Coordinates of C-alpha atoms and ligand atoms in Angstrom, one line a residue:
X1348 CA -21.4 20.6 -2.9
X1349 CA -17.8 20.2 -2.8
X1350 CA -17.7 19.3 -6.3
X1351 CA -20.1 22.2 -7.7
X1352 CA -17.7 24.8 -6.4
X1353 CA -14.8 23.2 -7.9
X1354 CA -16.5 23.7 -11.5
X1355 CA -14.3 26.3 -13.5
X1356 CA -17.0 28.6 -13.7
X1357 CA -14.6 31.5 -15.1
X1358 CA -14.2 28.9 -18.3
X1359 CA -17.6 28.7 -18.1
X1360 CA -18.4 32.2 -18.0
X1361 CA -15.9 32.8 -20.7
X1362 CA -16.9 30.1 -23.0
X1363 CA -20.7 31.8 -22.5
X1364 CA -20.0 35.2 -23.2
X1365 CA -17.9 33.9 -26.5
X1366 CA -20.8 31.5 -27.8
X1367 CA -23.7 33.1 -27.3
X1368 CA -23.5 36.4 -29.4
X1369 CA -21.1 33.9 -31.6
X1370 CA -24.6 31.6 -31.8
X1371 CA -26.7 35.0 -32.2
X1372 CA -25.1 36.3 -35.1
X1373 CA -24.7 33.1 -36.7
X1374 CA -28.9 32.7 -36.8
X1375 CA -29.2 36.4 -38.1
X1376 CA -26.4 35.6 -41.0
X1377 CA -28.4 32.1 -41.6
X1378 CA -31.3 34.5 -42.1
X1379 CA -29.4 37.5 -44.5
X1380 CA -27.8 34.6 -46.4
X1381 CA -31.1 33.0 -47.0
X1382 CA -32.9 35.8 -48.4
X1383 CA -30.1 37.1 -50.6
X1384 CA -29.4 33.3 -51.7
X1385 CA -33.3 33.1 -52.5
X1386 CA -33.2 36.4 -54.7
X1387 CA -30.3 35.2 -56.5
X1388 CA -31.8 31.5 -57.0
X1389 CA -34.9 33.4 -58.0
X1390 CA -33.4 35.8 -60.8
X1391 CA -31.7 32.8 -62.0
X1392 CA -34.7 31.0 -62.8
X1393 CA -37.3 33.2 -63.3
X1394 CA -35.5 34.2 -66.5
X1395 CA -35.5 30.8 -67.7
X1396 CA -39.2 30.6 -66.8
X1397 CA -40.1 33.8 -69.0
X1398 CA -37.7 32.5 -71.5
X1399 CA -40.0 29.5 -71.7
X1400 CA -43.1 31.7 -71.6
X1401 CA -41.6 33.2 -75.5
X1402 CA -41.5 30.1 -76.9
X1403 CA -44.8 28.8 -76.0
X1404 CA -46.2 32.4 -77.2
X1405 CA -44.2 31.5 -80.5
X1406 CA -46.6 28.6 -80.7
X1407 CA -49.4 31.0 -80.9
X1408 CA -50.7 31.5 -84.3
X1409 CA -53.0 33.6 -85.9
X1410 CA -56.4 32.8 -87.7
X1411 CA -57.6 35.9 -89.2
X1412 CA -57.8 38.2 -86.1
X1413 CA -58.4 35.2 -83.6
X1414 CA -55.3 33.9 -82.5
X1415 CA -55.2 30.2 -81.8
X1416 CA -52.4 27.6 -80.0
X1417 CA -51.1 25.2 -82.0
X1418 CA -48.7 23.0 -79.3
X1419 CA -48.9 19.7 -79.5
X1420 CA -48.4 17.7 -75.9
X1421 CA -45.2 16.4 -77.3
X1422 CA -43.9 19.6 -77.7
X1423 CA -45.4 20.7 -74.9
X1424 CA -44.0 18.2 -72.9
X1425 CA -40.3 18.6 -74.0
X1426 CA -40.5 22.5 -73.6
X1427 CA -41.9 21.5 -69.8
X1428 CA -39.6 18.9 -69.2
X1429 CA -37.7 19.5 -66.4
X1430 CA -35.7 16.6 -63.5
X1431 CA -36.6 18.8 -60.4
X1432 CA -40.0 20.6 -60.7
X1433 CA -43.1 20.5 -62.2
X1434 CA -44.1 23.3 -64.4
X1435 CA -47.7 24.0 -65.8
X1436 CA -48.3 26.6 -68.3
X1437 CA -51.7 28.3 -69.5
X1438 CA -52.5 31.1 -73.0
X1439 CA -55.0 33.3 -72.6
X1440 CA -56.6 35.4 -75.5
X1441 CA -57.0 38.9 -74.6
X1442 CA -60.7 38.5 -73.9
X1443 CA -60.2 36.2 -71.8
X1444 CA -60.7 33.4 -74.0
X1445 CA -58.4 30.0 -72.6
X1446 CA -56.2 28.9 -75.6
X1447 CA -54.8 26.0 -73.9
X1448 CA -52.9 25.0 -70.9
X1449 CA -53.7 24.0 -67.3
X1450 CA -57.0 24.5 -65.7
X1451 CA -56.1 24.4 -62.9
X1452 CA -53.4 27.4 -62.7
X1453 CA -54.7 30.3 -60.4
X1454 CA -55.9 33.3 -62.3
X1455 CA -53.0 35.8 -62.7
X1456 CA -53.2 38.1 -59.7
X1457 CA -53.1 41.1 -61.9
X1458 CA -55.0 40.6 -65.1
X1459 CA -52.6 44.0 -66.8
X1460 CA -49.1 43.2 -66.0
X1461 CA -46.8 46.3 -68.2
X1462 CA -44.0 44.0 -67.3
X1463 CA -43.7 40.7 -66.9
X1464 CA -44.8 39.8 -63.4
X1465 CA -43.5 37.2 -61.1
X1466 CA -44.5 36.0 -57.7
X1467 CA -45.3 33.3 -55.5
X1468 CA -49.0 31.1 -55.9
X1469 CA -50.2 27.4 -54.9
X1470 CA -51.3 24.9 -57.8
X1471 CA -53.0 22.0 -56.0
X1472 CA -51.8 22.8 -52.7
X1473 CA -48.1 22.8 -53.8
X1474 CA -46.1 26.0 -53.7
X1475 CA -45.4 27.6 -57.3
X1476 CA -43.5 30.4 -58.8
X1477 CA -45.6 32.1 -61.3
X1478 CA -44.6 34.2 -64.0
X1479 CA -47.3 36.3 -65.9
X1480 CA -46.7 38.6 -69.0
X1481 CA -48.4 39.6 -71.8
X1482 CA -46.5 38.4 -75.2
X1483 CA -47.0 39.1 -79.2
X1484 CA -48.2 36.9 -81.5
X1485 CA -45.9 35.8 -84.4
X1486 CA -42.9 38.1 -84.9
X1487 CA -44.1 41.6 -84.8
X1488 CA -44.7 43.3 -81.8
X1489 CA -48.2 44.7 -81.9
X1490 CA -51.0 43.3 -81.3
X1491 CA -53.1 41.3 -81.0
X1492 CA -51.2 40.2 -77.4
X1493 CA -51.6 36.6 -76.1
X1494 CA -51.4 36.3 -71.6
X1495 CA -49.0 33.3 -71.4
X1496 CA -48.9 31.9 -67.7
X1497 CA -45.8 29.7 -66.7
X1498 CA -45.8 28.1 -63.0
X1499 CA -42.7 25.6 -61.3
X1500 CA -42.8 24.2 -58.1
X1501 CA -39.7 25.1 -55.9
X1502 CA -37.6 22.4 -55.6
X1503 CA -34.9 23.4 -57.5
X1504 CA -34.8 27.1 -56.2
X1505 CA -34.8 25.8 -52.6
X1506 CA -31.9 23.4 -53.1
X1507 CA -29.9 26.3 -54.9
X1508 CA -31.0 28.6 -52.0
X1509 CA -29.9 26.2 -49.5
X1510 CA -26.6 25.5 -51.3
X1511 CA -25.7 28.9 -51.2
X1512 CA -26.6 29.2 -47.9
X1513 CA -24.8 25.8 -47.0
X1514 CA -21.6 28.1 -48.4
X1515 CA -21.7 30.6 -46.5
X1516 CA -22.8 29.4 -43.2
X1517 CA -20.7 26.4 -42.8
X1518 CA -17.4 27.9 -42.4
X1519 CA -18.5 30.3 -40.2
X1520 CA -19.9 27.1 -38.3
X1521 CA -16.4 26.2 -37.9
X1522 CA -14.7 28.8 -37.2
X1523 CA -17.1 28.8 -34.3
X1524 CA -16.3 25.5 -33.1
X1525 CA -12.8 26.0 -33.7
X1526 CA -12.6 29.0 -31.4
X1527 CA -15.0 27.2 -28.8
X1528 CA -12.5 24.6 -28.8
X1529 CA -9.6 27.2 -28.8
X1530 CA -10.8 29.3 -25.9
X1531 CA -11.6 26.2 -24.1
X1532 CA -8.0 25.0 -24.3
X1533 CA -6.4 28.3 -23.9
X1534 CA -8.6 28.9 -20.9
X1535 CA -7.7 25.4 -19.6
X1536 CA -4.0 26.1 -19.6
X1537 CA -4.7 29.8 -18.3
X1538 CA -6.1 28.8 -15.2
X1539 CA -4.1 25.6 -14.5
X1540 CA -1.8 28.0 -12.2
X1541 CA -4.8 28.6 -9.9
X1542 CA -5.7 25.3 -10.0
X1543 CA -1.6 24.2 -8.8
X1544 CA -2.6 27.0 -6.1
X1545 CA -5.7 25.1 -4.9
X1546 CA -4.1 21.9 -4.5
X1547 CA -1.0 23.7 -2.9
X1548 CA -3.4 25.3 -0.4
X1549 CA -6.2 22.3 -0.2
X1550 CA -2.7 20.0 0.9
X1551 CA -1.0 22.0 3.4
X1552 CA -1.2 21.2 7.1
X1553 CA -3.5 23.3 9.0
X1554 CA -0.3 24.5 11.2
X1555 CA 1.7 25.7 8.1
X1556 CA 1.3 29.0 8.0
X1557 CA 4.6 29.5 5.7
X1558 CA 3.9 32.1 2.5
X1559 CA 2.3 30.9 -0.4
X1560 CA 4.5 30.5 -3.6
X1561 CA 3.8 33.1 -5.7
X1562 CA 6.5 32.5 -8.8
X1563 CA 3.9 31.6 -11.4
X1564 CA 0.2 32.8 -9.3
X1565 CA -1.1 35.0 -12.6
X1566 CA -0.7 38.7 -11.8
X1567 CA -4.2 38.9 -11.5
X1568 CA -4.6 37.1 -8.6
X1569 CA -0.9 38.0 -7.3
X1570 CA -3.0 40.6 -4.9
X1571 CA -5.3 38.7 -3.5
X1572 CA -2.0 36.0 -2.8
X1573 CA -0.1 38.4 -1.3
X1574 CA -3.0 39.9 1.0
X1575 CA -3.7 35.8 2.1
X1576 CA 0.0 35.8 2.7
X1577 CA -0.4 39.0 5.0
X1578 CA -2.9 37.3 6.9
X1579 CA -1.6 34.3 7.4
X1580 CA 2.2 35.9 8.5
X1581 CA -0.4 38.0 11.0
X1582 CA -2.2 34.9 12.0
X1583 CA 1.6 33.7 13.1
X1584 CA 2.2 36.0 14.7
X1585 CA -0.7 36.6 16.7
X1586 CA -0.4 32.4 17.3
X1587 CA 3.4 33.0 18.6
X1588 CA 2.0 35.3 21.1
X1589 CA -0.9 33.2 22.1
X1590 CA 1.4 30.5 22.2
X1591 CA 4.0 32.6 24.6
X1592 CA 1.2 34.0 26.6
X1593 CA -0.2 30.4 27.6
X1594 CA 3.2 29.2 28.5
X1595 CA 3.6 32.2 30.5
X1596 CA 0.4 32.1 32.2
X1597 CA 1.3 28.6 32.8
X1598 CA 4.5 29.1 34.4
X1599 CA 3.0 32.0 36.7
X1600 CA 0.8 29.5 37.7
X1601 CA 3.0 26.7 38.5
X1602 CA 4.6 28.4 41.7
X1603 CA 1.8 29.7 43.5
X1604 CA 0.2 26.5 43.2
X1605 CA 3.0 24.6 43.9
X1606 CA 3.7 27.3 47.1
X1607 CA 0.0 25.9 47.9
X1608 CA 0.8 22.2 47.5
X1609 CA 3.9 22.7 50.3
X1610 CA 1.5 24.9 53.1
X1611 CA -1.0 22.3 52.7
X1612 CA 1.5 19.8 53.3
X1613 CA 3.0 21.2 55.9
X1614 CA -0.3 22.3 57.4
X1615 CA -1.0 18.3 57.5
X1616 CA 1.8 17.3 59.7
X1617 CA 1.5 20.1 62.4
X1618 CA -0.3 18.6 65.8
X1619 CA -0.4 22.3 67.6
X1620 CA -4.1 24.0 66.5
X1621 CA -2.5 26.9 67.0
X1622 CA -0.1 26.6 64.0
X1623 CA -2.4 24.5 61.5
X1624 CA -4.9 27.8 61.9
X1625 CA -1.2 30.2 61.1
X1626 CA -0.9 28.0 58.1
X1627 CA -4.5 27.9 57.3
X1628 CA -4.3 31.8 57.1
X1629 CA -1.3 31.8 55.0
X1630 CA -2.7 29.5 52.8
X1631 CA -5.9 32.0 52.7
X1632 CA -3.6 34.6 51.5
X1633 CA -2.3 32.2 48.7
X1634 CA -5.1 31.0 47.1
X1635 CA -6.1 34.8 47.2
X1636 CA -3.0 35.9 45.4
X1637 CA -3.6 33.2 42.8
X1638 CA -7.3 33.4 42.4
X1639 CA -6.3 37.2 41.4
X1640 CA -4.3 36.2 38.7
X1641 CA -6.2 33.8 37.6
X1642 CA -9.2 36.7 37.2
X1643 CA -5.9 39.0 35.8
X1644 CA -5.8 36.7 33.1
X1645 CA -9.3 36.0 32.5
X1646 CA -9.1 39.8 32.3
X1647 CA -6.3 39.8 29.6
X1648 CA -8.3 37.4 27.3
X1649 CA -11.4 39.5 27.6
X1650 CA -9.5 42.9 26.6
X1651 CA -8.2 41.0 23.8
X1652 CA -7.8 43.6 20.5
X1653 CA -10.5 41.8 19.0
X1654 CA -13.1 41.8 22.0
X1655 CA -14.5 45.6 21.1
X1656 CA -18.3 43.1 19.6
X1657 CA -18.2 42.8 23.4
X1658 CA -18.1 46.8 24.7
X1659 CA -20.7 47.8 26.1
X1660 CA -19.8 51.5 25.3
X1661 CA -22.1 54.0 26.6
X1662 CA -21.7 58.1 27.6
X1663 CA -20.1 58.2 30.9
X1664 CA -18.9 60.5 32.5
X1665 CA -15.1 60.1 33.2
X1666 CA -15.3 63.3 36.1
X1667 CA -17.5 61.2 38.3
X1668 CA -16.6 57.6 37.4
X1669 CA -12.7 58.4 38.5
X1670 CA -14.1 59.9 41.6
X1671 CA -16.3 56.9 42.3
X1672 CA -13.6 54.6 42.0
X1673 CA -11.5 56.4 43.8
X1674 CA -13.6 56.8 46.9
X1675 CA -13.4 53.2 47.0
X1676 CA -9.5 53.3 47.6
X1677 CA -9.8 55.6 50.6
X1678 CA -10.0 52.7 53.1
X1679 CA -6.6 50.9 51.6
X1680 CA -5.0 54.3 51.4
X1681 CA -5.3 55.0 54.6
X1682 CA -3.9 51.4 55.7
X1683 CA -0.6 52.5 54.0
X1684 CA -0.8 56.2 55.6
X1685 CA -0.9 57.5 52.0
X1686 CA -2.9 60.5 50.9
X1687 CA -4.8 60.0 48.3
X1688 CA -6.5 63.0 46.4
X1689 CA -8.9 63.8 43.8
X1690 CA -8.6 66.9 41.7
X1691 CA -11.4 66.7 38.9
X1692 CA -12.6 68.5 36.0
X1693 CA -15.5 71.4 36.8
X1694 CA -17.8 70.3 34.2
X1695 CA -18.9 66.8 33.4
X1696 CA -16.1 64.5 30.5
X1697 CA -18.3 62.5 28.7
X1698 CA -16.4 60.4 27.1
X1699 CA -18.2 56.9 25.3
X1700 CA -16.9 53.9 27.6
X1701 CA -17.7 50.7 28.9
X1702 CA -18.4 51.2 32.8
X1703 CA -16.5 47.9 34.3
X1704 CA -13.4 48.3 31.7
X1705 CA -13.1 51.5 32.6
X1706 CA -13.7 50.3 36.3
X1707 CA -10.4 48.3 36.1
X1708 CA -8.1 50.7 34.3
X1709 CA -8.6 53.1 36.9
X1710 CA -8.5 50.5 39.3
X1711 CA -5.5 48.6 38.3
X1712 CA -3.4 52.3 37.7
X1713 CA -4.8 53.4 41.8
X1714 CA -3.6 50.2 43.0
X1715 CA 0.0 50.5 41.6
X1716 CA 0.6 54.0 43.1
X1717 CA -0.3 52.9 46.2
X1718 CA 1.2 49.5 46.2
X1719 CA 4.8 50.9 44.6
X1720 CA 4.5 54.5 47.2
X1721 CA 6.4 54.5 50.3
X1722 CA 4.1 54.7 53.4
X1723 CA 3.1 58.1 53.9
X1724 CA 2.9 59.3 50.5
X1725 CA 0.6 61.0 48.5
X1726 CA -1.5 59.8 45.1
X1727 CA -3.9 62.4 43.3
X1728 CA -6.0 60.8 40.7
X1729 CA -7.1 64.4 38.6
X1730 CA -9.5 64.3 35.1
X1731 CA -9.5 67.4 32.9
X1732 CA -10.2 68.6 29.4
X1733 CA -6.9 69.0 27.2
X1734 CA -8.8 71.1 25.2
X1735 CA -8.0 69.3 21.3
X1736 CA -11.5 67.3 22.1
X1737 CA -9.9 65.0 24.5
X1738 CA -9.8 64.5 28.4
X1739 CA -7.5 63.4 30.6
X1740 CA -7.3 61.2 33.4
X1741 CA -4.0 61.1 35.6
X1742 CA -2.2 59.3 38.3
X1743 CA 0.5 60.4 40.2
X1744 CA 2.2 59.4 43.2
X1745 CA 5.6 60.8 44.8
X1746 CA 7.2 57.1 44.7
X1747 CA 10.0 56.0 43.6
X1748 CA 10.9 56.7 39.8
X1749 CA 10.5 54.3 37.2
X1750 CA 14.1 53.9 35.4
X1751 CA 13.5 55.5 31.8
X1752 CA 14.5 52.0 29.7
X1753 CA 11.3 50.6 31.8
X1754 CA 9.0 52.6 30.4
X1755 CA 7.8 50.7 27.8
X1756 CA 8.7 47.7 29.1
X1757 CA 6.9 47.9 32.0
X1758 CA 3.3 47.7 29.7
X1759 CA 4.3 44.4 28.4
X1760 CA 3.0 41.0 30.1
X1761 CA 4.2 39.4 32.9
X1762 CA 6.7 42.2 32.8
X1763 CA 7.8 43.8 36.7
X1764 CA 10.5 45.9 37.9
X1765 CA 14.0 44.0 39.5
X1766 CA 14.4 44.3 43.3
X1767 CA 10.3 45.1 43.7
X1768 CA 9.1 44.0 46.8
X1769 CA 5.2 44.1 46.5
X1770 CA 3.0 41.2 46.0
X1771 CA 1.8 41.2 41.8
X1772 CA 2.6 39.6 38.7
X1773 CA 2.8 42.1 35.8
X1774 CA -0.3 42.2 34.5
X1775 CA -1.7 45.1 35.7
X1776 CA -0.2 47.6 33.2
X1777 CA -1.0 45.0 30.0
X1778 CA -4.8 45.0 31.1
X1779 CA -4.4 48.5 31.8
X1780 CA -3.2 49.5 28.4
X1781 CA -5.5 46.8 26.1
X1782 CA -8.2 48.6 27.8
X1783 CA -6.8 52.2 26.5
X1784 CA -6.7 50.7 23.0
X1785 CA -10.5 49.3 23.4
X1786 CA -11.7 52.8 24.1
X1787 CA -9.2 54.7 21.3
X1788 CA -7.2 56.1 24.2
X1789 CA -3.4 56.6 24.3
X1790 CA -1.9 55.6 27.7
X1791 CA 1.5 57.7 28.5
X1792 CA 4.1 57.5 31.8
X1793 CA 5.3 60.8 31.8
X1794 CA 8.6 62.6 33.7
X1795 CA 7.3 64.3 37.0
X1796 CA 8.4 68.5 36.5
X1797 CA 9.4 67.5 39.8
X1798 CA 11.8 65.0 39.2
X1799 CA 9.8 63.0 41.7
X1800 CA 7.6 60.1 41.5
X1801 CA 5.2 59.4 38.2
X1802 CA 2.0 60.0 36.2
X1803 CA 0.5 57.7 34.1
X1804 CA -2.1 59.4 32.0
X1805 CA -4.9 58.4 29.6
X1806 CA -6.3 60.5 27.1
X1807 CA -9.4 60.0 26.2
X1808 CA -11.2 61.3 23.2
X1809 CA -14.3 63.2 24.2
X1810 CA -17.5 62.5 22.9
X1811 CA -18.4 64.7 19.7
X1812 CA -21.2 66.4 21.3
X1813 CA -18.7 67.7 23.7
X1814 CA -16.2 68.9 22.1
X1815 CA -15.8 72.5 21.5
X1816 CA -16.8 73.6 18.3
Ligands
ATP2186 N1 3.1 53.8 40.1 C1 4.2 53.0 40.1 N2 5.3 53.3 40.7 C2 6.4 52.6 40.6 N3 6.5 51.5 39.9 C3 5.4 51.1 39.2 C4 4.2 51.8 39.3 N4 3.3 51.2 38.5 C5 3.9 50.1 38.0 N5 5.1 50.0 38.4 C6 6.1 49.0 38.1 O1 5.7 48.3 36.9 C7 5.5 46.9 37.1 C8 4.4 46.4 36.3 O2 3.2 46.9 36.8 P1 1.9 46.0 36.6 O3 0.7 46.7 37.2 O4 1.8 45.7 35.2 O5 2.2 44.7 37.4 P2 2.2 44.4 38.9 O6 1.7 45.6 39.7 O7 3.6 44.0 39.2 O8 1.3 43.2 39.1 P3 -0.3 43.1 39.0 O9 -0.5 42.2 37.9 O10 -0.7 42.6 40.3 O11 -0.7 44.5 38.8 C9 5.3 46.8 38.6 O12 5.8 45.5 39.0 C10 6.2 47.9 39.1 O13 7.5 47.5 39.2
MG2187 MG1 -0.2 46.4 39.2

């Protein structure tokens, strides 16, 4: 299969699209040379034939009023002698009366000719030109008129025919397979630089994703090199970062499992029930803490930029789904004595989202606000309309600032604040923000009027049926 794909088919095409109106018009001149060559051929010899009409009617002589053929077969013979064709000859009196000749030559097919009249006939099967005209007898024009049939096979028109034709068509045979041969070469040569590309692409490692050379790619293709180049300097990249992220997700794995390794160990050698079940119960805690990020990460690969074939995006409407989630908080809000509020839209958001993703955005933003607010403090979670067809959903809590330079930072993987005391591993804000760009939402921390805590909001485009017209 390989090997049918690696046909030049463009030298083909090329090659097809020269030779076959080339071929075409060859047949049709083959044709226009035939029939002129076979007029020509037949002007050239039908004069000879009338020619030798005259001097048979020269043998024609009169008796009284009846006139009468006096050719002997000798000279019959030279006058028909010919090295090519045959050629028969018959006198007709002009009532009808056979002077002499062949028998056997077809009655003229017009008994009156006013000129003399030439055309094609058959003597014993074999094609014949025939030439028909009425001639005088002895030297004076006027009557009485003899009919003097002269008939001769074709050979010798045909070969002159051909000949010409031969002439004509030959060359152009050659020019044609010159040119095949030329466009065959040229095209050869043309493509050769795509071939060198092949190779150079067909040989390179599978991990070399280093630009193509493009000094001598044809300008033709010089687009469609320089969009594989694109693709393969995004492929790096988005390998570099798959690359980082699995050494990162390794490394954040590393402690809390080696943290296990040393409770468990420790657990081992305690005698006293009562401290084996302390460390059993820290060890609980552990494997909770990692078996979170290990569903954090799980979570990142899933809100990959490419993983929008897997959205299940339906109408949903954002008012009640931020109140739902948020009910849920309640109980772990009022562990840390923080007040958490809800201040929603009056009508319904509908926005087009996919329930659990949207589930863990709000989730993930609910948690930070109440895992990074002192005890005591307050968290409203509020949707509204902005009123340019999107909604928005905010968080805000009265905690302590987030340092400007962190902004952005603090989106980025694995990424956490210095000196932060809560339990996490900075991956809340990444899932948080991949699941922004699923829906076609823009995720912004903005300065409290206060000067007092922050409030991450996502704006949401509203579904068109929604918006205001
Ligand atoms: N509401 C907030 N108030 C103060 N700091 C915050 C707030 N939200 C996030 N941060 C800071 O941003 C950092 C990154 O947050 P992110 O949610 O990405 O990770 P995390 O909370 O540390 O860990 P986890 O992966 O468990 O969510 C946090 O470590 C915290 O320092
Ligand atoms: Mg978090």
């Amino acid at each position: 299969m390989a090997k049918a794909e690696s046909q030049p088919r463009l030298q083909r095409k090329l090659l097809a699209w020269l030779l076959v109106p080339l071929a075409v018009l060859l047949v049709l001149d083959t044709a226009v040379a035939y029939w002129n060559s076979l007029r020509f051929a037949n002007l050239a010899y039908d004069r000879a034939l009338h020619e030798i009409g005259r001097e048979i009617a020269l043998h024609v002589k009169l008796e009284g009023t009846q006139p009468r053929l006096e050719l002997s077969e000798a000279a019959a013979n030279i006058l028909l002698l010919d090295p090519e064709d045959q050629l028969f000859y018959r006198v007709t009196a002009e009532n009808g009366a056979s002077l002499g000749g062949d028998a056997d030559l077809p009655a003229p097919r017009n008994g009156k000719p006013a000129a003399p009249d030439f055309y094609g006939a058959a003597v014993r099967g074999e094609p014949v030109r025939m030439m028909v005209a009425w001639m005088p007898v002895g030297p004076d024009a006027g009557p009485p008129q003899v009919l003097v049939q002269v008939a001769e096979t074709l050979h010798k028109r045909e070969r002159l025919t051909w000949e010409m034709v031969a002439n004509v068509v030959l060359p152009q045979l050659l020019l044609m397979v010159m040119a095949t041969a030329v466009v065959w070469i040229g095209v050869s040569r043309g493509l050769e630089p795509l071939k060198r590309l092949r190779r150079a692409v067909s040989d390179r490692s599978h991990l070399d994703l280093s630009p193509i050379d493009t000094h001598d790619v044809p300008g033709e293709v010089r687009p469609l090199v320089d969009e594989v180049n694109e693709l393969m300097a995004r492929l790096g990249r988005t390998f570099d970062f798959q690359n980082r992220f699995v050494a990162d997700a390794a490394h954040q794995l590393k402690t809390p499992v080696s943290g296990l390794k040393a409770q468990i160990e420790l657990a081992l050698r305690e005698n006293d029930l009562q401290r084996v079940r302390h460390s059993l119960a820290q060890l609980y805690i552990s494997a909770d803490r990692l078996s979170r990020l290990v569903r954090q990460l799980l979570s990142l690969a899933r809100n990959e930029p490419g993983a929008l074939d897997s959205m299940q995006l339906q109408p949903l409407d954002l008012n009640a789904h931020a109140l739902e989630v948020s009910m849920d908080w309640v109980p772990q809000a009022i562990k840390r004595s923080i007040d958490l509020g809800f201040e929603g839209a009056e009508h319904p958001l509908t926005i087009n989202a996919d329930r659990d993703r949207l589930r863990e955005l709000i989730n993930n933003l609910i948690d930070n606000a109440i895992r990074y607010t002192h005890p005591g403090g307050r968290v409203t979670v509020q949707a509204s309309r902005t009123g340019d067809g999107q909604c928005r959903l905010a968080i805000s809590d009265d905690g302590p600032r987030i340092p400007v330079a962190e902004r952005a930072r603090i989106f980025e993987r694995f990424h956490r604040l210095l000196g932060t005391q809560e339990d996490g591993s900075g991956l809340g804000l990444a899932i948080v923000s991949e699941i922004a760009t699923l829906h076609g939402a823009r995720i912004t921390l903005e300065e409290d009027v206060d000067g007092v805590g922050n409030t991450f909001s996502v704006f949401f485009p509203l579904r068109a049926d929604e918006r205001p017209v």
